[in-house]
Short mmCIF file of C-alpha atoms in Angstrom, two decimals:
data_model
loop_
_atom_site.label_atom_id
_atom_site.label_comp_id
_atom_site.label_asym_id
_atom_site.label_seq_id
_atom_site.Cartn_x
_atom_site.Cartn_y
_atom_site.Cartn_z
CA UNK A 866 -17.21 -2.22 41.69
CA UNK A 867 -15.20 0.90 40.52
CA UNK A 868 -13.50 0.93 44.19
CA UNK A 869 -12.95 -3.13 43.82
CA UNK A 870 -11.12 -2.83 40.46
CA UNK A 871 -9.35 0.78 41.27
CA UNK A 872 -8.35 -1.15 44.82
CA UNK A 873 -4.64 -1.39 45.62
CA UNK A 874 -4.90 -4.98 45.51
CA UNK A 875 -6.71 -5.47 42.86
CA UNK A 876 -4.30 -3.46 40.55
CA UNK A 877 -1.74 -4.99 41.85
CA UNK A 878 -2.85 -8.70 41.22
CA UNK A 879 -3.62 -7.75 38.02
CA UNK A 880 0.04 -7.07 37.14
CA UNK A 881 1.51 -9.52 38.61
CA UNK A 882 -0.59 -12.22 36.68
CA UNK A 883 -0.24 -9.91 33.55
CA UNK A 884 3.40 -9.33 33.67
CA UNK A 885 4.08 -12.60 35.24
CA UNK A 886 2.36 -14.40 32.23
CA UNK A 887 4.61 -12.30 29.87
CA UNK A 888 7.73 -12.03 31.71
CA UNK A 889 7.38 -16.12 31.65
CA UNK A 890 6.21 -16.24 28.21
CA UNK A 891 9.53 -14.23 26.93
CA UNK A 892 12.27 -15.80 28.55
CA UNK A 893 12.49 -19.09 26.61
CA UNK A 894 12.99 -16.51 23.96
CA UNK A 895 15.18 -14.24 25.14
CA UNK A 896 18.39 -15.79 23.92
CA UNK A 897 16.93 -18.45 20.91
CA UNK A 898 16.20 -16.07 18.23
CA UNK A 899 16.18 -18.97 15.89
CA UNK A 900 14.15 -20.97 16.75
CA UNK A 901 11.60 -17.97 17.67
CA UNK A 902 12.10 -16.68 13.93
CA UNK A 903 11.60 -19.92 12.39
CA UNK A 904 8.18 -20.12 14.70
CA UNK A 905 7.22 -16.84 13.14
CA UNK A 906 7.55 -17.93 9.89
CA UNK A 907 5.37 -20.54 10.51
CA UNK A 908 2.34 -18.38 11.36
CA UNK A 909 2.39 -16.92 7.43
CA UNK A 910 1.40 -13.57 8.98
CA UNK A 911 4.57 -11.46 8.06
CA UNK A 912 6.70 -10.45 5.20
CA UNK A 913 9.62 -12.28 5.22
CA UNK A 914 12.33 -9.48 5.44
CA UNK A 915 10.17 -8.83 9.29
CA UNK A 916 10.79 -11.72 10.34
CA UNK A 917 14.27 -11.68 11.91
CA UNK A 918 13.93 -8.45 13.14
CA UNK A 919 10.68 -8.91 15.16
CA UNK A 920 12.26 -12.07 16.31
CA UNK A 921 14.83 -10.13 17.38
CA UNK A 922 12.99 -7.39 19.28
CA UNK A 923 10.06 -8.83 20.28
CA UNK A 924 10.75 -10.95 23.13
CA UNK A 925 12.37 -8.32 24.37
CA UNK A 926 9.48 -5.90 24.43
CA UNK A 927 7.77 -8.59 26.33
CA UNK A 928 10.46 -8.78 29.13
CA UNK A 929 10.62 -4.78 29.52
CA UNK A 930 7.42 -4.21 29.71
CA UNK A 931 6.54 -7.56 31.61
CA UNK A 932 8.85 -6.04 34.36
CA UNK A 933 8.00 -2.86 33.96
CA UNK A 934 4.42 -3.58 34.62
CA UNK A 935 5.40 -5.82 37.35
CA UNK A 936 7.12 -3.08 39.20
CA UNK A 937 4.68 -0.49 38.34
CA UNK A 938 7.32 1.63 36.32
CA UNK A 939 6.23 3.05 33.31
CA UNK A 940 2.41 1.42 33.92
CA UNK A 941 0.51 3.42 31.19
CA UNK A 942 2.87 2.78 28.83
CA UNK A 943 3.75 -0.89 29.67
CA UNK A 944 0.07 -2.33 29.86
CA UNK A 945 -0.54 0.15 26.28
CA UNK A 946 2.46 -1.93 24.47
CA UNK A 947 0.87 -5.53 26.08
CA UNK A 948 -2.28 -4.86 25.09
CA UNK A 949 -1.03 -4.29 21.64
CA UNK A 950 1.04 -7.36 21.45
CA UNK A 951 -1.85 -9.60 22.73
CA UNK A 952 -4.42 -7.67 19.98
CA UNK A 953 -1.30 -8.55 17.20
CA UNK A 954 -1.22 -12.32 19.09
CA UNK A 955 -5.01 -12.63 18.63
CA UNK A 956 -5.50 -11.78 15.32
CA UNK A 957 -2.48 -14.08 14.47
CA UNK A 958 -3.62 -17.08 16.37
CA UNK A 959 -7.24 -16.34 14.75
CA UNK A 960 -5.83 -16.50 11.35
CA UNK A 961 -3.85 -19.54 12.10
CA UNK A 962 -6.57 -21.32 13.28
CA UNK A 963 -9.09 -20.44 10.65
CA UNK A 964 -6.60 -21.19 8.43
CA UNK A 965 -6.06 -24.43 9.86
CA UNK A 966 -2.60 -24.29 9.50
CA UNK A 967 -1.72 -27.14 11.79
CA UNK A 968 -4.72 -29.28 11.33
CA UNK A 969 -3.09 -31.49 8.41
CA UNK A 970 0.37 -32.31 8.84
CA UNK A 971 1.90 -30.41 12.31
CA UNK A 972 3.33 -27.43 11.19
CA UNK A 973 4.65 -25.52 14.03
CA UNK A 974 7.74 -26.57 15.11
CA UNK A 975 6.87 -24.36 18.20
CA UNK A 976 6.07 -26.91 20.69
CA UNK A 977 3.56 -24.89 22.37
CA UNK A 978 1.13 -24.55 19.60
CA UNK A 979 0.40 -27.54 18.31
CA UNK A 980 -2.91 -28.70 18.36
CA UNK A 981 -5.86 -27.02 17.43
CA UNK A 982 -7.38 -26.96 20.72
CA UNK A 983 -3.99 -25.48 21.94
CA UNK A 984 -4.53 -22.32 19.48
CA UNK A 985 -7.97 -21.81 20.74
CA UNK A 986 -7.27 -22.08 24.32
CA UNK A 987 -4.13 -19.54 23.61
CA UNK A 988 -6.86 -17.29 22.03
CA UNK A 989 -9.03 -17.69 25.02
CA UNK A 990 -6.22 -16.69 27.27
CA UNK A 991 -4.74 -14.01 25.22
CA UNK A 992 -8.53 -12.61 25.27
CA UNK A 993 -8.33 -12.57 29.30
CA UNK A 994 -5.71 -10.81 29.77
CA UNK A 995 -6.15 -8.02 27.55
CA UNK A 996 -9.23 -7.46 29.75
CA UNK A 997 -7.05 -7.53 32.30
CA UNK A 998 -4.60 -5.12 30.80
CA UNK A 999 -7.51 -2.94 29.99
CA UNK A 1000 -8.32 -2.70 33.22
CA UNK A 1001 -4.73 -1.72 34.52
CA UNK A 1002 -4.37 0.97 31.80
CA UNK A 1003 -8.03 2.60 32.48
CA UNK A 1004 -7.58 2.09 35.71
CA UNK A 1005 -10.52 4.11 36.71
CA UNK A 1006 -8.90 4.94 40.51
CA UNK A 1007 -6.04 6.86 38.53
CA UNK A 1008 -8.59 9.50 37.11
CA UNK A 1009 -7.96 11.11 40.17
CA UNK A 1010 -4.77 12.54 38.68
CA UNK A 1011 -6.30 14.23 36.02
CA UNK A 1012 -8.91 16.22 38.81
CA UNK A 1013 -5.92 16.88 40.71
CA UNK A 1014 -4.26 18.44 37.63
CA UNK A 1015 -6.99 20.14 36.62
CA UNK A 1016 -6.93 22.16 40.52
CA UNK A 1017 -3.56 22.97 39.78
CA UNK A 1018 -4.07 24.59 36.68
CA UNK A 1019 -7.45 26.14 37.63
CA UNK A 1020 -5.30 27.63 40.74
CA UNK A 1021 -2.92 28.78 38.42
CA UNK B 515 -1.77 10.21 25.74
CA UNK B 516 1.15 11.80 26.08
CA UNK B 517 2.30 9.54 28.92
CA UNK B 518 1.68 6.51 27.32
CA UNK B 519 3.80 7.53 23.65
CA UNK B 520 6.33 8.95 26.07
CA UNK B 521 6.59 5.38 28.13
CA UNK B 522 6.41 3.29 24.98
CA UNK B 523 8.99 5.15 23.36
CA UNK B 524 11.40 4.42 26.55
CA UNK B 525 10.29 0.58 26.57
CA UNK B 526 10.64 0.40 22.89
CA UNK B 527 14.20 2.20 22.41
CA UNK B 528 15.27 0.01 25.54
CA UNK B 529 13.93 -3.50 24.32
CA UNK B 530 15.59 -2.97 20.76
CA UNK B 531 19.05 -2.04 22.04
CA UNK B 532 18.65 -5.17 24.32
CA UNK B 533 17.28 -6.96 21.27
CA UNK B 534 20.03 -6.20 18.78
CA UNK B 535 22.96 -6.49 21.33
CA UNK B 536 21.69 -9.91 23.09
CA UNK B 537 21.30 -11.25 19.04
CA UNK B 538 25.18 -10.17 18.24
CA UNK B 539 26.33 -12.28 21.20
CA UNK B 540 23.19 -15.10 21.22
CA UNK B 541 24.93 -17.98 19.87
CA UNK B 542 21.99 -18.76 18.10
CA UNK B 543 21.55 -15.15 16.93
CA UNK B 544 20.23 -14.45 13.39
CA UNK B 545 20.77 -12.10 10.38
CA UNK B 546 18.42 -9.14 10.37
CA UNK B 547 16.90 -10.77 6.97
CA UNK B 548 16.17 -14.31 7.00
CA UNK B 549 16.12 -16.04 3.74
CA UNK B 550 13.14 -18.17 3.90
CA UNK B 551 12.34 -18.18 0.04
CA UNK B 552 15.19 -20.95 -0.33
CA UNK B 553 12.51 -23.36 1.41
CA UNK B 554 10.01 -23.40 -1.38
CA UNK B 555 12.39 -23.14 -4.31
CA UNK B 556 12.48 -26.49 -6.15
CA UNK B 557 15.97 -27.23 -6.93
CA UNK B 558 16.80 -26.96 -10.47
CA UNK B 559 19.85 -29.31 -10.70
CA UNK B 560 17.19 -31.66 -9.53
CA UNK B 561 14.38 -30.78 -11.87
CA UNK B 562 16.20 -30.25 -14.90
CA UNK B 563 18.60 -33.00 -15.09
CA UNK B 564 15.95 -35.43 -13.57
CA UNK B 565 18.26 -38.71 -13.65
CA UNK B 566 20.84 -37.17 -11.72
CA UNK B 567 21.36 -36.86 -8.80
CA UNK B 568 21.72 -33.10 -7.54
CA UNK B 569 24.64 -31.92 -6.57
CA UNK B 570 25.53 -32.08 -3.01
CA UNK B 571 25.81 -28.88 -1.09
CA UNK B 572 26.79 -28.64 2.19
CA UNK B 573 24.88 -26.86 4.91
CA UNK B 574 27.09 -24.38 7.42
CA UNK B 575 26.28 -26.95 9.89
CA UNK B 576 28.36 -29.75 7.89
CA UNK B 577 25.61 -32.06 6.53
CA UNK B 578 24.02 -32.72 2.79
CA UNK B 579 21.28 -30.15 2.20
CA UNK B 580 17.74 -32.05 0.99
CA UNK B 581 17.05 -31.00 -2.28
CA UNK B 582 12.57 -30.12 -3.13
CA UNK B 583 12.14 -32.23 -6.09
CA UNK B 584 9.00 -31.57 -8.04
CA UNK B 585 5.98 -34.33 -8.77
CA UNK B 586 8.10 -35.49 -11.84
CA UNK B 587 10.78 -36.16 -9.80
CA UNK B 588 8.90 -37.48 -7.41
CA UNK B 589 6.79 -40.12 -9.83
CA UNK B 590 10.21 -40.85 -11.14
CA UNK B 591 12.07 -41.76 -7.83
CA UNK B 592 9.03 -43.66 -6.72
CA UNK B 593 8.90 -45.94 -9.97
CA UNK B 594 13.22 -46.54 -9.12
CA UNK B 595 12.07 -47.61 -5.73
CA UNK B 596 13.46 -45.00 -3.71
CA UNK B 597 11.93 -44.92 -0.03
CA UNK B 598 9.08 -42.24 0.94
CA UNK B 599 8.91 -41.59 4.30
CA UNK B 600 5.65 -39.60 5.54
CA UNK B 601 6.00 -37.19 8.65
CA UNK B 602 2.76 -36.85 9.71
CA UNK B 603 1.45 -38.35 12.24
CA UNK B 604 0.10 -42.16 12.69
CA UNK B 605 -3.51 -41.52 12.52
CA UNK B 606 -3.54 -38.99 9.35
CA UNK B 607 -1.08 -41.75 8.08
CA UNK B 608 -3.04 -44.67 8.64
CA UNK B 609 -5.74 -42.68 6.32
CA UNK B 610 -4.18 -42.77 3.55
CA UNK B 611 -0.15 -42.42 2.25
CA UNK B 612 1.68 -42.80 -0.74
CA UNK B 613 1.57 -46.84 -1.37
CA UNK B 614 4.93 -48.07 0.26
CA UNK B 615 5.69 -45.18 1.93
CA UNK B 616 7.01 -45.68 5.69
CA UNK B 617 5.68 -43.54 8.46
CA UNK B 618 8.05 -41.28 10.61
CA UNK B 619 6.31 -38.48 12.29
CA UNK B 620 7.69 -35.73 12.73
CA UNK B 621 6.56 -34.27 15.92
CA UNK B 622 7.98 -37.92 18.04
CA UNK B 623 11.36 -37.41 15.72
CA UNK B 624 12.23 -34.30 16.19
CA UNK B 625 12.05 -34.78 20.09
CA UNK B 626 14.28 -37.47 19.84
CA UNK B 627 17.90 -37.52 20.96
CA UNK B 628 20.57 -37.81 17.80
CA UNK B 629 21.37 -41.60 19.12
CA UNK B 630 17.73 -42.00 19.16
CA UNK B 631 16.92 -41.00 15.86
CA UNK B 632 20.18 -43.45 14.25
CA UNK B 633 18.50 -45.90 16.21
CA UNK B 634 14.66 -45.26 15.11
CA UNK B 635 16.42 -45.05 11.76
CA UNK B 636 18.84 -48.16 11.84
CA UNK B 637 17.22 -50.30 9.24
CA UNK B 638 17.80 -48.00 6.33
CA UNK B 639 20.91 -47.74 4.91
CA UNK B 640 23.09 -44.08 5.26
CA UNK B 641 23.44 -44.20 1.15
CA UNK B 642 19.57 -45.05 0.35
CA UNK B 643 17.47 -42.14 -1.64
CA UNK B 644 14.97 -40.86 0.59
CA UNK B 645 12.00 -39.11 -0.31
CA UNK B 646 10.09 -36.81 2.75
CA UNK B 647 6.99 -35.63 2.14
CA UNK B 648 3.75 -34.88 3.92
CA UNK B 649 -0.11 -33.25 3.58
CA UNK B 650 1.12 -30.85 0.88
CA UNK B 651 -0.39 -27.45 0.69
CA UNK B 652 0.83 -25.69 3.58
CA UNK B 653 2.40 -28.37 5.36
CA UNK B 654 6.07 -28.25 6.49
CA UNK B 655 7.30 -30.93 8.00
CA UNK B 656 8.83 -32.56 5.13
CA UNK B 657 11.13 -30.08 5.17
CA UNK B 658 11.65 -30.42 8.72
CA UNK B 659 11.65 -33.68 8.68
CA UNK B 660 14.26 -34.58 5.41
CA UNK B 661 16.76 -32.04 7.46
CA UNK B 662 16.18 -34.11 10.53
CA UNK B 663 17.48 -37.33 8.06
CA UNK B 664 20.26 -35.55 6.25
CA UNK B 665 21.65 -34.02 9.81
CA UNK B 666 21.75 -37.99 10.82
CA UNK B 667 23.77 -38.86 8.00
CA UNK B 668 21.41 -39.64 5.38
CA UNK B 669 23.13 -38.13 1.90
CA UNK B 670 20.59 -38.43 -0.75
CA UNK B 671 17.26 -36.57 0.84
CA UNK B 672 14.98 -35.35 -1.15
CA UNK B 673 11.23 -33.41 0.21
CA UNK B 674 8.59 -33.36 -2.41
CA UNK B 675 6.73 -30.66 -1.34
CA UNK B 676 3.76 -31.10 -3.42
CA UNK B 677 2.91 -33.97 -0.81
CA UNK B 678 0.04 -36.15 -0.58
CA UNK B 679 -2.37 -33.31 -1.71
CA UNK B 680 -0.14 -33.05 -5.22
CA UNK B 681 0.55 -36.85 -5.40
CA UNK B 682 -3.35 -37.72 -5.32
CA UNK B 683 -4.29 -35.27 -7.39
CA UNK B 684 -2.12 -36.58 -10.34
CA UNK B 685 -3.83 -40.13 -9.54
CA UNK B 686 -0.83 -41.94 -8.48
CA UNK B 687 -0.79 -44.97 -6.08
CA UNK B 688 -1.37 -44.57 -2.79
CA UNK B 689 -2.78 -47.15 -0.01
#
């Protein structure tokens, strides 16, 4: 099992479907700010002076590390900063869905959440992949490094 | 560790400078702070004068801004007849609305072209008073919706923002 999720293949599906998901998931935002603040105002989760800024920024941390991951550039530190996103996105969508905050009148003007079985089937999905990010950043295969660092320095 | 602070530092310092300079030339780029209190506020010229109308601001995008009238002003334009249109959608409608109130919901309106919306629109006057409103509590498409009317031309919008919830509660007519 270690060997099947450490395989090259394996790792490399992983991103792909990881990075793809986000890479996909940030370019309807890249360049609409507006409409992506006004969609994070709807959640109620933030302060409004954070607002613009993460609407700003965010998408943007998606795409970078989307293709980062993708490539396999910077893969510790691009699956870390998913992960953290899709941890923020759960607890969000949670909230929002406890809340109920589309259930009575259609909220969202984000046409992508707006049902209540659309927020739990986001939830689902966001739940997936950070297993699957998890797996890319503990990548058990890469512990090999570390060994191999530790001969150096015992050699040393 | 180490690696990973090191990498998110890069991704982070390269996404905000990407970020900030793709929002200066976005054409629908924003402010660093948003103003989103203005949404709740209930406009005073409204509230205090009551009777009159209140006065008309212009949006940056050209049209009338919808004023948020309070209950009063709400029980008030309803006795003078002015139209109440719900946003929500058929079925939470159909159980239960302000009496005469017509039903526009949001989500099929906003997805509608501008010739569209005239058009889903036609039968009610450009001068009428309109009154958008919806659940109440949390609910925002009345806002959403009364800027959808006013960007169509409609001059005297008004979103009661107490909604259905408020409107109840107080133990005026609904149907």
């Amino acid at each position: 099992m270690k060997n099947f999720i450490s395989g090259r293949f394996f790792q490399i599906a992983l991103r792909l479907i990881v990075g793809g998901l986000f890479l996909y998931a940030s370019l309807g935002k890249l360049f609409n700010q507006e409409a992506f603040a006004r969609a994070i105002y709807n959640y109620k989760f933030l302060p409004d002076a954070f607002i613009n800024i993460l609407a700003i920024v965010l998408p943007y941390v998606e795409f970078f590390s989307a293709v980062f991951l993708i490539f396999g550039i910077f893969r510790k530190g691009s699956s870390f900063l998913i992960g953290v996103m899709l941890i923020v996105f759960i607890i969000a969508l949670s909230r929002a869905y406890a809340l109920g905050l589309d259930i009575s009148c259609g909220c969202f003007s984000l046409e992508t959440v707006s049902e209540k079985s659309d927020i739990l089937s986001r939830i689902i999905q966001d739940i997936l992949l950070l297993a699957g990010c998890a797996l890319i950043y503990f990548n058990p295969g890469r512990k090999k490094d570390f060994s191999e660092n530790n001969i150096t320095k015992e050699n040393q | 560790m180490k690696k990973t602070i090191k990498e998110v530092i890069i991704i982070l310092v390269i996404s905000i400078v990407a970020g900030f300079t793709a929002n200066a030339l976005s054409p629908k780029g924003i402010g660093l702070v948003g103003d989103y209190s203005e949404r709740f506020a209930i406009d005073s010229a409204s509230s205090k004068t009551g009777d009159k109308p209140a006065q008309k601001q212009r949006t940056k995008e050209g049209f009338i801004k919808p004023v948020n009238i309070t209950v009063e002003d709400a029980k008030k334009f309803y006795d003078e007849g002015m139209l109440f249109i719900d946003g929500r959608d058929a079925a939470e409608y159909s159980q239960g609305h302000i009496k005469g109130a017509i039903n526009i919901p949001y989500k099929e309106f906003m997805a509608l072209t501008p010739e569209q919306k005239a058009e889903r629109m036609k039968d009610i006057p450009k001068d009428r008073k309109i009154v958008s409103y919806c659940g109440g509590g949390d609910c925002e498409i009345s806002i959403d919706n009364a800027y959808e009317f006013a960007r169509i031309g409609y001059e005297d919008v008004g979103i009661y923002l107490g909604g259905l919830l408020e409107w109840k509660a107080k133990g005026y007519p609904t149907n």
